């Protein structure tokens, strides 16, 4: 599942392929994914992409007519960008197989024979962006920008783990919480999009047990403890490094799914159950436990 750094990598890739381009048409191949597609998707034609932002794991494409095209990759969503030469070479644009279900002719490049290429965005310069999503948990929405602040998917999100967010903000949200710090950091109302892998890595770097009570990292007067300040520094570092690793793998018109970011990144505890802790002088062994149905990897020797 793409996490925040991977989605940020996708955002950077889409910026390269979509910024300042004007939609010519949108091909819609099914009713929807997690939710039905907005009926007015075809009205994108004639609008221009003026910016691409990210809020948590939502990609927000700002259009020149004042609307926002929201896209969430769900479990398995990805975009593939084709320049005009590549798109022209893939003609005919639609093949019909399996009882009349139209299949993308880009199937060789996007995988799965094209049958999971649910949306195709065609730009006036002939380039295309194909959205592929085998598990169909992705989300697409289209709404006026003034509705963004109250949008049902965006309104209750916590702050992003970037500047100017800091230990003070986190302390105010953790104060009095009895829940385990690992679970609190995965709560999107406390901080958005850090994600399971990066929470495990940050706690390991900070030497904090994932089972520690979240409120215990806050002083009685509501100020962050030294340990919480250290943890916040590591969260920012881990996210920054992952974005950098993902960004360095991007090329123009490459497949934009962010998974390359995972491979480029070396994890110290995540997925390393039973292997020696990499912290120098620790000598511990990485353990896996399950918290709230999700795997936690940590070193019981140096994480207290
Ligand atoms: Zn250790």
PDB file of C-alpha atoms and ligand atoms in Angstrom:
ATOM      1  CA  UNK A   1       0.000   0.000   0.000  1.00  0.00           C
ATOM      2  CA  UNK A   2       1.469   3.398  -0.904  1.00  0.00           C
ATOM      3  CA  UNK A   3       2.328   5.439   2.174  1.00  0.00           C
ATOM      4  CA  UNK A   4       2.856   9.182   2.421  1.00  0.00           C
ATOM      5  CA  UNK A   5       6.398   9.271   0.968  1.00  0.00           C
ATOM      6  CA  UNK A   6       5.299   7.121  -1.970  1.00  0.00           C
ATOM      7  CA  UNK A   7       2.288   9.341  -2.613  1.00  0.00           C
ATOM      8  CA  UNK A   8       4.584  12.384  -2.463  1.00  0.00           C
ATOM      9  CA  UNK A   9       6.780  10.667  -5.064  1.00  0.00           C
ATOM     10  CA  UNK A  10       3.708  10.111  -7.240  1.00  0.00           C
ATOM     11  CA  UNK A  11       2.795  13.784  -6.842  1.00  0.00           C
ATOM     12  CA  UNK A  12       6.211  14.818  -8.102  1.00  0.00           C
ATOM     13  CA  UNK A  13       5.901  12.430 -11.053  1.00  0.00           C
ATOM     14  CA  UNK A  14       2.436  13.701 -11.965  1.00  0.00           C
ATOM     15  CA  UNK A  15       3.705  17.287 -11.771  1.00  0.00           C
ATOM     16  CA  UNK A  16       6.280  16.404 -14.417  1.00  0.00           C
ATOM     17  CA  UNK A  17       3.658  14.818 -16.666  1.00  0.00           C
ATOM     18  CA  UNK A  18       0.498  16.901 -16.113  1.00  0.00           C
ATOM     19  CA  UNK A  19       1.308  20.444 -14.987  1.00  0.00           C
ATOM     20  CA  UNK A  20      -0.070  23.155 -17.310  1.00  0.00           C
ATOM     21  CA  UNK A  21      -1.644  20.533 -19.567  1.00  0.00           C
ATOM     22  CA  UNK A  22      -5.246  20.809 -20.735  1.00  0.00           C
ATOM     23  CA  UNK A  23      -7.602  17.828 -20.647  1.00  0.00           C
ATOM     24  CA  UNK A  24      -9.008  16.900 -24.020  1.00  0.00           C
ATOM     25  CA  UNK A  25     -11.086  13.940 -22.852  1.00  0.00           C
ATOM     26  CA  UNK A  26     -11.503  11.381 -20.084  1.00  0.00           C
ATOM     27  CA  UNK A  27     -12.233   7.730 -20.800  1.00  0.00           C
ATOM     28  CA  UNK A  28     -14.182   6.126 -17.954  1.00  0.00           C
ATOM     29  CA  UNK A  29     -14.246   2.321 -18.082  1.00  0.00           C
ATOM     30  CA  UNK A  30     -16.308   1.425 -15.032  1.00  0.00           C
ATOM     31  CA  UNK A  31     -18.846   2.918 -12.618  1.00  0.00           C
ATOM     32  CA  UNK A  32     -16.320   3.617  -9.922  1.00  0.00           C
ATOM     33  CA  UNK A  33     -13.796   2.208  -7.493  1.00  0.00           C
ATOM     34  CA  UNK A  34     -14.314   2.401  -3.716  1.00  0.00           C
ATOM     35  CA  UNK A  35     -17.032   4.967  -4.463  1.00  0.00           C
ATOM     36  CA  UNK A  36     -18.825   5.711  -7.756  1.00  0.00           C
ATOM     37  CA  UNK A  37     -16.905   8.065 -10.049  1.00  0.00           C
ATOM     38  CA  UNK A  38     -18.323  11.595 -10.142  1.00  0.00           C
ATOM     39  CA  UNK A  39     -20.765  11.857 -13.028  1.00  0.00           C
ATOM     40  CA  UNK A  40     -19.214  15.103 -14.225  1.00  0.00           C
ATOM     41  CA  UNK A  41     -15.710  13.652 -14.872  1.00  0.00           C
ATOM     42  CA  UNK A  42     -16.126  14.293 -18.639  1.00  0.00           C
ATOM     43  CA  UNK A  43     -16.479  18.028 -17.838  1.00  0.00           C
ATOM     44  CA  UNK A  44     -12.725  18.014 -17.153  1.00  0.00           C
ATOM     45  CA  UNK A  45     -12.330  18.497 -20.912  1.00  0.00           C
ATOM     46  CA  UNK A  46     -11.063  21.989 -21.606  1.00  0.00           C
ATOM     47  CA  UNK A  47      -9.691  22.564 -18.085  1.00  0.00           C
ATOM     48  CA  UNK A  48      -5.981  22.952 -17.341  1.00  0.00           C
ATOM     49  CA  UNK A  49      -3.991  21.514 -14.422  1.00  0.00           C
ATOM     50  CA  UNK A  50      -2.471  24.525 -12.622  1.00  0.00           C
ATOM     51  CA  UNK A  51      -1.033  22.747  -9.548  1.00  0.00           C
ATOM     52  CA  UNK A  52      -0.833  19.318  -7.930  1.00  0.00           C
ATOM     53  CA  UNK A  53      -0.879  19.246  -4.157  1.00  0.00           C
ATOM     54  CA  UNK A  54      -0.998  16.465  -1.596  1.00  0.00           C
ATOM     55  CA  UNK A  55      -2.980  16.282   1.651  1.00  0.00           C
ATOM     56  CA  UNK A  56      -2.236  13.119   3.628  1.00  0.00           C
ATOM     57  CA  UNK A  57      -2.429  10.420   0.946  1.00  0.00           C
ATOM     58  CA  UNK A  58      -4.834  12.386  -1.244  1.00  0.00           C
ATOM     59  CA  UNK A  59      -3.541  13.911  -4.475  1.00  0.00           C
ATOM     60  CA  UNK A  60      -5.285  17.208  -5.243  1.00  0.00           C
ATOM     61  CA  UNK A  61      -5.124  18.490  -8.820  1.00  0.00           C
ATOM     62  CA  UNK A  62      -6.036  22.170  -8.999  1.00  0.00           C
ATOM     63  CA  UNK A  63      -7.865  23.073 -12.211  1.00  0.00           C
ATOM     64  CA  UNK A  64      -8.019  26.492 -13.811  1.00  0.00           C
ATOM     65  CA  UNK A  65     -11.816  26.592 -13.498  1.00  0.00           C
ATOM     66  CA  UNK A  66     -11.619  26.559  -9.695  1.00  0.00           C
ATOM     67  CA  UNK A  67     -12.336  22.873  -9.205  1.00  0.00           C
ATOM     68  CA  UNK A  68     -10.191  20.201  -7.554  1.00  0.00           C
ATOM     69  CA  UNK A  69      -9.713  16.657  -8.885  1.00  0.00           C
ATOM     70  CA  UNK A  70      -9.029  14.390  -5.894  1.00  0.00           C
ATOM     71  CA  UNK A  71      -7.273  11.054  -6.336  1.00  0.00           C
ATOM     72  CA  UNK A  72      -6.379   8.423  -3.727  1.00  0.00           C
ATOM     73  CA  UNK A  73      -4.377   5.367  -4.776  1.00  0.00           C
ATOM     74  CA  UNK A  74      -6.074   3.021  -2.304  1.00  0.00           C
ATOM     75  CA  UNK A  75      -4.198  -0.288  -1.998  1.00  0.00           C
ATOM     76  CA  UNK A  76      -2.866  -0.716  -5.505  1.00  0.00           C
ATOM     77  CA  UNK A  77      -3.529   2.367  -7.629  1.00  0.00           C
ATOM     78  CA  UNK A  78      -0.901   3.717 -10.018  1.00  0.00           C
ATOM     79  CA  UNK A  79      -0.575   6.169 -12.852  1.00  0.00           C
ATOM     80  CA  UNK A  80       1.336   5.537 -16.032  1.00  0.00           C
ATOM     81  CA  UNK A  81       2.217   8.537 -18.172  1.00  0.00           C
ATOM     82  CA  UNK A  82       2.600   8.338 -21.937  1.00  0.00           C
ATOM     83  CA  UNK A  83       3.960  11.116 -24.097  1.00  0.00           C
ATOM     84  CA  UNK A  84       2.172  11.840 -27.362  1.00  0.00           C
ATOM     85  CA  UNK A  85       4.425   9.564 -29.462  1.00  0.00           C
ATOM     86  CA  UNK A  86       3.943   6.619 -27.111  1.00  0.00           C
ATOM     87  CA  UNK A  87       0.189   7.228 -26.942  1.00  0.00           C
ATOM     88  CA  UNK A  88      -0.092   7.423 -30.734  1.00  0.00           C
ATOM     89  CA  UNK A  89       1.873   4.182 -31.116  1.00  0.00           C
ATOM     90  CA  UNK A  90      -0.661   2.369 -28.920  1.00  0.00           C
ATOM     91  CA  UNK A  91      -3.574   2.889 -31.377  1.00  0.00           C
ATOM     92  CA  UNK A  92      -6.260   1.629 -31.675  1.00  0.00           C
ATOM     93  CA  UNK A  93      -7.083   3.355 -28.438  1.00  0.00           C
ATOM     94  CA  UNK A  94      -9.705   0.929 -27.232  1.00  0.00           C
ATOM     95  CA  UNK A  95      -9.987  -2.791 -27.681  1.00  0.00           C
ATOM     96  CA  UNK A  96     -13.202  -4.576 -26.778  1.00  0.00           C
ATOM     97  CA  UNK A  97     -12.914  -8.068 -25.347  1.00  0.00           C
ATOM     98  CA  UNK A  98     -14.725 -10.350 -22.920  1.00  0.00           C
ATOM     99  CA  UNK A  99     -18.293  -9.593 -23.867  1.00  0.00           C
ATOM    100  CA  UNK A 100     -17.925  -5.980 -24.731  1.00  0.00           C
ATOM    101  CA  UNK A 101     -15.925  -4.643 -21.789  1.00  0.00           C
ATOM    102  CA  UNK A 102     -13.550  -2.048 -23.194  1.00  0.00           C
ATOM    103  CA  UNK A 103      -9.925  -2.690 -22.337  1.00  0.00           C
ATOM    104  CA  UNK A 104      -7.093  -0.213 -22.476  1.00  0.00           C
ATOM    105  CA  UNK A 105      -4.688  -0.640 -25.339  1.00  0.00           C
ATOM    106  CA  UNK A 106      -1.898   0.316 -22.953  1.00  0.00           C
ATOM    107  CA  UNK A 107      -2.228  -3.022 -21.162  1.00  0.00           C
ATOM    108  CA  UNK A 108       1.276  -4.195 -22.076  1.00  0.00           C
ATOM    109  CA  UNK A 109       2.768  -1.170 -20.330  1.00  0.00           C
ATOM    110  CA  UNK A 110       0.351  -0.829 -17.410  1.00  0.00           C
ATOM    111  CA  UNK A 111       0.071  -4.548 -16.618  1.00  0.00           C
ATOM    112  CA  UNK A 112      -2.886  -6.953 -16.237  1.00  0.00           C
ATOM    113  CA  UNK A 113      -3.646  -6.781 -19.964  1.00  0.00           C
ATOM    114  CA  UNK A 114      -5.307  -3.391 -19.576  1.00  0.00           C
ATOM    115  CA  UNK A 115      -8.415  -4.700 -17.838  1.00  0.00           C
ATOM    116  CA  UNK A 116      -7.628  -2.709 -14.663  1.00  0.00           C
ATOM    117  CA  UNK A 117      -6.958   0.559 -16.523  1.00  0.00           C
ATOM    118  CA  UNK A 118     -10.113   2.219 -15.226  1.00  0.00           C
ATOM    119  CA  UNK A 119      -9.496   5.835 -16.201  1.00  0.00           C
ATOM    120  CA  UNK A 120      -7.607   7.388 -19.069  1.00  0.00           C
ATOM    121  CA  UNK A 121      -6.904  11.111 -19.075  1.00  0.00           C
ATOM    122  CA  UNK A 122      -6.164  12.469 -22.547  1.00  0.00           C
ATOM    123  CA  UNK A 123      -4.454  15.841 -22.892  1.00  0.00           C
ATOM    124  CA  UNK A 124      -4.640  18.240 -25.817  1.00  0.00           C
ATOM    125  CA  UNK A 125      -0.957  17.667 -26.652  1.00  0.00           C
ATOM    126  CA  UNK A 126      -1.683  13.963 -27.240  1.00  0.00           C
ATOM    127  CA  UNK A 127      -0.096  12.724 -24.022  1.00  0.00           C
ATOM    128  CA  UNK A 128      -2.056  10.501 -21.663  1.00  0.00           C
ATOM    129  CA  UNK A 129      -2.233   9.460 -18.038  1.00  0.00           C
ATOM    130  CA  UNK A 130      -3.687   6.002 -17.382  1.00  0.00           C
ATOM    131  CA  UNK A 131      -4.986   5.103 -13.898  1.00  0.00           C
ATOM    132  CA  UNK A 132      -4.625   1.373 -13.133  1.00  0.00           C
ATOM    133  CA  UNK A 133      -5.994  -0.203  -9.944  1.00  0.00           C
ATOM    134  CA  UNK A 134      -6.393  -4.009  -9.720  1.00  0.00           C
ATOM    135  CA  UNK A 135      -7.852  -4.012  -6.199  1.00  0.00           C
ATOM    136  CA  UNK A 136     -10.105  -1.018  -6.857  1.00  0.00           C
ATOM    137  CA  UNK A 137      -9.818   0.667  -3.447  1.00  0.00           C
ATOM    138  CA  UNK A 138      -8.825   3.958  -5.063  1.00  0.00           C
ATOM    139  CA  UNK A 139     -10.951   7.103  -4.842  1.00  0.00           C
ATOM    140  CA  UNK A 140     -11.618   9.829  -7.407  1.00  0.00           C
ATOM    141  CA  UNK A 141     -13.681  12.934  -6.711  1.00  0.00           C
ATOM    142  CA  UNK A 142     -14.252  16.310  -8.350  1.00  0.00           C
ATOM    143  CA  UNK A 143     -15.472  19.326  -6.400  1.00  0.00           C
ATOM    144  CA  UNK A 144     -15.240  23.145  -6.217  1.00  0.00           C
ATOM    145  CA  UNK A 145     -12.146  24.289  -4.305  1.00  0.00           C
ATOM    146  CA  UNK A 146     -14.266  26.143  -1.720  1.00  0.00           C
ATOM    147  CA  UNK A 147     -15.607  22.753  -0.564  1.00  0.00           C
ATOM    148  CA  UNK A 148     -12.136  21.387   0.194  1.00  0.00           C
ATOM    149  CA  UNK A 149     -12.071  22.516   3.848  1.00  0.00           C
ATOM    150  CA  UNK A 150     -15.319  20.686   4.594  1.00  0.00           C
ATOM    151  CA  UNK A 151     -14.832  17.697   2.243  1.00  0.00           C
ATOM    152  CA  UNK A 152     -15.821  14.514   4.070  1.00  0.00           C
ATOM    153  CA  UNK A 153     -12.484  12.802   3.372  1.00  0.00           C
ATOM    154  CA  UNK A 154     -10.290  15.814   4.178  1.00  0.00           C
ATOM    155  CA  UNK A 155     -11.990  17.760   6.987  1.00  0.00           C
ATOM    156  CA  UNK A 156     -10.902  15.684  10.001  1.00  0.00           C
ATOM    157  CA  UNK A 157      -7.293  15.024   8.995  1.00  0.00           C
ATOM    158  CA  UNK A 158      -4.565  15.943  11.503  1.00  0.00           C
ATOM    159  CA  UNK A 159      -1.460  17.992  10.679  1.00  0.00           C
ATOM    160  CA  UNK A 160       1.222  16.843   8.224  1.00  0.00           C
ATOM    161  CA  UNK A 161       4.567  15.634   9.616  1.00  0.00           C
ATOM    162  CA  UNK A 162       6.442  18.549   8.034  1.00  0.00           C
ATOM    163  CA  UNK A 163       7.355  22.075   9.083  1.00  0.00           C
ATOM    164  CA  UNK A 164       5.986  23.903  10.929  1.00  0.00           C
ATOM    165  CA  UNK A 165       4.566  20.826  12.698  1.00  0.00           C
ATOM    166  CA  UNK A 166       6.628  19.876  15.728  1.00  0.00           C
ATOM    167  CA  UNK A 167       6.852  18.172  19.118  1.00  0.00           C
ATOM    168  CA  UNK A 168       4.550  20.792  20.724  1.00  0.00           C
ATOM    169  CA  UNK A 169       1.748  19.997  18.285  1.00  0.00           C
ATOM    170  CA  UNK A 170       2.162  16.288  18.805  1.00  0.00           C
ATOM    171  CA  UNK A 171       2.288  16.695  22.613  1.00  0.00           C
ATOM    172  CA  UNK A 172      -1.030  18.544  22.619  1.00  0.00           C
ATOM    173  CA  UNK A 173      -2.649  15.646  20.774  1.00  0.00           C
ATOM    174  CA  UNK A 174      -1.034  12.868  22.845  1.00  0.00           C
ATOM    175  CA  UNK A 175      -1.636  14.386  26.278  1.00  0.00           C
ATOM    176  CA  UNK A 176      -3.592  12.018  28.518  1.00  0.00           C
ATOM    177  CA  UNK A 177      -3.754   9.258  25.900  1.00  0.00           C
ATOM    178  CA  UNK A 178      -3.454   5.761  27.320  1.00  0.00           C
ATOM    179  CA  UNK A 179      -3.127   4.132  23.889  1.00  0.00           C
ATOM    180  CA  UNK A 180       0.216   2.700  22.744  1.00  0.00           C
ATOM    181  CA  UNK A 181       2.405   5.315  21.062  1.00  0.00           C
ATOM    182  CA  UNK A 182       2.647   3.159  17.891  1.00  0.00           C
ATOM    183  CA  UNK A 183      -1.136   3.207  17.487  1.00  0.00           C
ATOM    184  CA  UNK A 184      -1.426   6.922  18.297  1.00  0.00           C
ATOM    185  CA  UNK A 185       1.063   7.751  15.521  1.00  0.00           C
ATOM    186  CA  UNK A 186      -1.043   5.761  13.036  1.00  0.00           C
ATOM    187  CA  UNK A 187      -4.172   7.759  13.963  1.00  0.00           C
ATOM    188  CA  UNK A 188      -4.813  10.150  11.048  1.00  0.00           C
ATOM    189  CA  UNK A 189      -6.442  12.644  13.435  1.00  0.00           C
ATOM    190  CA  UNK A 190      -3.175  12.944  15.405  1.00  0.00           C
ATOM    191  CA  UNK A 191      -0.730  13.167  12.491  1.00  0.00           C
ATOM    192  CA  UNK A 192      -1.434  12.208   8.881  1.00  0.00           C
ATOM    193  CA  UNK A 193       0.213   9.663   6.705  1.00  0.00           C
ATOM    194  CA  UNK A 194       3.316   8.607   8.636  1.00  0.00           C
ATOM    195  CA  UNK A 195       2.325   5.008   7.941  1.00  0.00           C
ATOM    196  CA  UNK A 196       3.152   1.667   9.515  1.00  0.00           C
ATOM    197  CA  UNK A 197       6.649   1.223   8.086  1.00  0.00           C
ATOM    198  CA  UNK A 198       7.790   4.720   8.958  1.00  0.00           C
ATOM    199  CA  UNK A 199       6.293   4.669  12.458  1.00  0.00           C
ATOM    200  CA  UNK A 200       8.263   1.453  13.199  1.00  0.00           C
ATOM    201  CA  UNK A 201      11.484   2.977  11.845  1.00  0.00           C
ATOM    202  CA  UNK A 202      11.041   6.282  13.733  1.00  0.00           C
ATOM    203  CA  UNK A 203      10.362   4.578  17.075  1.00  0.00           C
ATOM    204  CA  UNK A 204      13.436   2.399  16.605  1.00  0.00           C
ATOM    205  CA  UNK A 205      15.681   5.364  15.867  1.00  0.00           C
ATOM    206  CA  UNK A 206      14.275   7.181  18.906  1.00  0.00           C
ATOM    207  CA  UNK A 207      14.714   4.117  21.160  1.00  0.00           C
ATOM    208  CA  UNK A 208      11.051   4.213  22.202  1.00  0.00           C
ATOM    209  CA  UNK A 209       9.029   1.019  22.711  1.00  0.00           C
ATOM    210  CA  UNK A 210       5.973   0.849  20.416  1.00  0.00           C
ATOM    211  CA  UNK A 211       3.957  -0.320  23.441  1.00  0.00           C
ATOM    212  CA  UNK A 212       4.747   2.725  25.591  1.00  0.00           C
ATOM    213  CA  UNK A 213       1.718   4.760  26.650  1.00  0.00           C
ATOM    214  CA  UNK A 214       1.451   7.778  24.328  1.00  0.00           C
ATOM    215  CA  UNK A 215       0.513  10.220  27.078  1.00  0.00           C
ATOM    216  CA  UNK A 216       3.686   9.262  28.977  1.00  0.00           C
ATOM    217  CA  UNK A 217       5.744  11.205  26.431  1.00  0.00           C
ATOM    218  CA  UNK A 218       4.047  14.457  27.470  1.00  0.00           C
ATOM    219  CA  UNK A 219       4.885  16.473  30.609  1.00  0.00           C
ATOM    220  CA  UNK A 220       2.149  17.320  33.132  1.00  0.00           C
ATOM    221  CA  UNK A 221       2.081  20.915  31.853  1.00  0.00           C
ATOM    222  CA  UNK A 222       1.427  19.675  28.286  1.00  0.00           C
ATOM    223  CA  UNK A 223       4.955  20.294  26.994  1.00  0.00           C
ATOM    224  CA  UNK A 224       6.769  17.542  25.068  1.00  0.00           C
ATOM    225  CA  UNK A 225       9.367  15.449  26.881  1.00  0.00           C
ATOM    226  CA  UNK A 226      12.906  15.324  25.503  1.00  0.00           C
ATOM    227  CA  UNK A 227      12.138  11.829  24.173  1.00  0.00           C
ATOM    228  CA  UNK A 228       9.137  13.112  22.237  1.00  0.00           C
ATOM    229  CA  UNK A 229      11.248  15.886  20.717  1.00  0.00           C
ATOM    230  CA  UNK A 230      13.811  13.305  19.611  1.00  0.00           C
ATOM    231  CA  UNK A 231      11.034  11.122  18.157  1.00  0.00           C
ATOM    232  CA  UNK A 232       9.573  13.998  16.125  1.00  0.00           C
ATOM    233  CA  UNK A 233      13.022  14.742  14.681  1.00  0.00           C
ATOM    234  CA  UNK A 234      13.316  11.118  13.577  1.00  0.00           C
ATOM    235  CA  UNK A 235       9.805  11.056  12.056  1.00  0.00           C
ATOM    236  CA  UNK A 236      10.709  14.057   9.898  1.00  0.00           C
ATOM    237  CA  UNK A 237      14.054  12.507   8.901  1.00  0.00           C
ATOM    238  CA  UNK A 238      12.540   9.123   7.995  1.00  0.00           C
ATOM    239  CA  UNK A 239       9.843  10.731   5.836  1.00  0.00           C
ATOM    240  CA  UNK A 240      12.333  13.118   4.179  1.00  0.00           C
ATOM    241  CA  UNK A 241      14.739  10.272   3.368  1.00  0.00           C
ATOM    242  CA  UNK A 242      11.955   8.149   1.888  1.00  0.00           C
ATOM    243  CA  UNK A 243      10.743  11.022  -0.299  1.00  0.00           C
ATOM    244  CA  UNK A 244      14.291  11.636  -1.457  1.00  0.00           C
ATOM    245  CA  UNK A 245      14.791   7.951  -2.251  1.00  0.00           C
ATOM    246  CA  UNK A 246      11.511   7.871  -4.179  1.00  0.00           C
ATOM    247  CA  UNK A 247      12.179  11.113  -6.009  1.00  0.00           C
ATOM    248  CA  UNK A 248      15.591   9.959  -7.171  1.00  0.00           C
ATOM    249  CA  UNK A 249      13.972   7.005  -8.966  1.00  0.00           C
ATOM    250  CA  UNK A 250      11.576   9.144 -11.004  1.00  0.00           C
ATOM    251  CA  UNK A 251      12.068   9.755 -14.686  1.00  0.00           C
ATOM    252  CA  UNK A 252       9.924  11.716 -17.098  1.00  0.00           C
ATOM    253  CA  UNK A 253       6.938   9.643 -18.229  1.00  0.00           C
ATOM    254  CA  UNK A 254       7.929   6.731 -16.022  1.00  0.00           C
ATOM    255  CA  UNK A 255       5.365   4.593 -14.282  1.00  0.00           C
ATOM    256  CA  UNK A 256       4.220   6.645 -11.348  1.00  0.00           C
ATOM    257  CA  UNK A 257       3.278   4.314  -8.525  1.00  0.00           C
ATOM    258  CA  UNK A 258       5.821   5.132  -5.862  1.00  0.00           C
ATOM    259  CA  UNK A 259       6.741   1.494  -5.245  1.00  0.00           C
ATOM    260  CA  UNK A 260      10.262   2.230  -6.391  1.00  0.00           C
ATOM    261  CA  UNK A 261      10.593   4.349  -3.261  1.00  0.00           C
ATOM    262  CA  UNK A 262      10.247   1.232  -1.108  1.00  0.00           C
ATOM    263  CA  UNK A 263      13.013  -0.640  -2.872  1.00  0.00           C
ATOM    264  CA  UNK A 264      15.391   2.275  -2.743  1.00  0.00           C
ATOM    265  CA  UNK A 265      14.942   2.508   0.994  1.00  0.00           C
ATOM    266  CA  UNK A 266      16.693   0.318   3.525  1.00  0.00           C
ATOM    267  CA  UNK A 267      14.709  -0.430   6.662  1.00  0.00           C
ATOM    268  CA  UNK A 268      16.393  -0.986  10.035  1.00  0.00           C
ATOM    269  CA  UNK A 269      13.568  -2.951  11.710  1.00  0.00           C
ATOM    270  CA  UNK A 270      10.606  -3.204   9.326  1.00  0.00           C
ATOM    271  CA  UNK A 271      10.407  -6.726   7.887  1.00  0.00           C
ATOM    272  CA  UNK A 272      13.535  -7.841   9.780  1.00  0.00           C
ATOM    273  CA  UNK A 273      12.035 -10.161  12.428  1.00  0.00           C
ATOM    274  CA  UNK A 274      14.662 -12.426  14.017  1.00  0.00           C
ATOM    275  CA  UNK A 275      17.601 -10.469  12.614  1.00  0.00           C
ATOM    276  CA  UNK A 276      20.142  -8.581  14.727  1.00  0.00           C
ATOM    277  CA  UNK A 277      19.386  -4.957  15.620  1.00  0.00           C
ATOM    278  CA  UNK A 278      21.447  -2.630  13.444  1.00  0.00           C
ATOM    279  CA  UNK A 279      22.084  -0.079  16.184  1.00  0.00           C
ATOM    280  CA  UNK A 280      25.772  -0.214  17.032  1.00  0.00           C
ATOM    281  CA  UNK A 281      26.455  -1.805  20.401  1.00  0.00           C
ATOM    282  CA  UNK A 282      22.833  -2.939  20.922  1.00  0.00           C
ATOM    283  CA  UNK A 283      23.144  -6.681  20.303  1.00  0.00           C
ATOM    284  CA  UNK A 284      19.344  -7.134  20.417  1.00  0.00           C
ATOM    285  CA  UNK A 285      17.174  -9.096  17.996  1.00  0.00           C
ATOM    286  CA  UNK A 286      14.285  -7.551  16.047  1.00  0.00           C
ATOM    287  CA  UNK A 287      10.865  -8.835  17.134  1.00  0.00           C
ATOM    288  CA  UNK A 288       7.477  -8.720  15.470  1.00  0.00           C
ATOM    289  CA  UNK A 289       4.271  -8.203  17.440  1.00  0.00           C
ATOM    290  CA  UNK A 290       0.734  -7.427  16.296  1.00  0.00           C
ATOM    291  CA  UNK A 291      -0.949  -4.228  17.467  1.00  0.00           C
ATOM    292  CA  UNK A 292      -4.470  -3.528  16.305  1.00  0.00           C
ATOM    293  CA  UNK A 293      -4.127  -6.150  13.531  1.00  0.00           C
ATOM    294  CA  UNK A 294      -0.958  -4.625  12.100  1.00  0.00           C
ATOM    295  CA  UNK A 295       2.613  -5.823  12.382  1.00  0.00           C
ATOM    296  CA  UNK A 296       4.994  -3.898  14.585  1.00  0.00           C
ATOM    297  CA  UNK A 297       8.716  -4.536  14.216  1.00  0.00           C
ATOM    298  CA  UNK A 298      10.974  -3.346  17.049  1.00  0.00           C
ATOM    299  CA  UNK A 299      14.041  -4.151  19.124  1.00  0.00           C
ATOM    300  CA  UNK A 300      13.104  -4.904  22.746  1.00  0.00           C
ATOM    301  CA  UNK A 301      16.715  -4.314  23.845  1.00  0.00           C
ATOM    302  CA  UNK A 302      17.165  -0.678  22.787  1.00  0.00           C
ATOM    303  CA  UNK A 303      13.514   0.434  22.589  1.00  0.00           C
ATOM    304  CA  UNK A 304      12.127   1.226  26.028  1.00  0.00           C
TER     305      UNK A 304
HETATM  306 ZN1  LIG B   1      18.414  -2.590  19.347  1.00  0.00          ZN
END
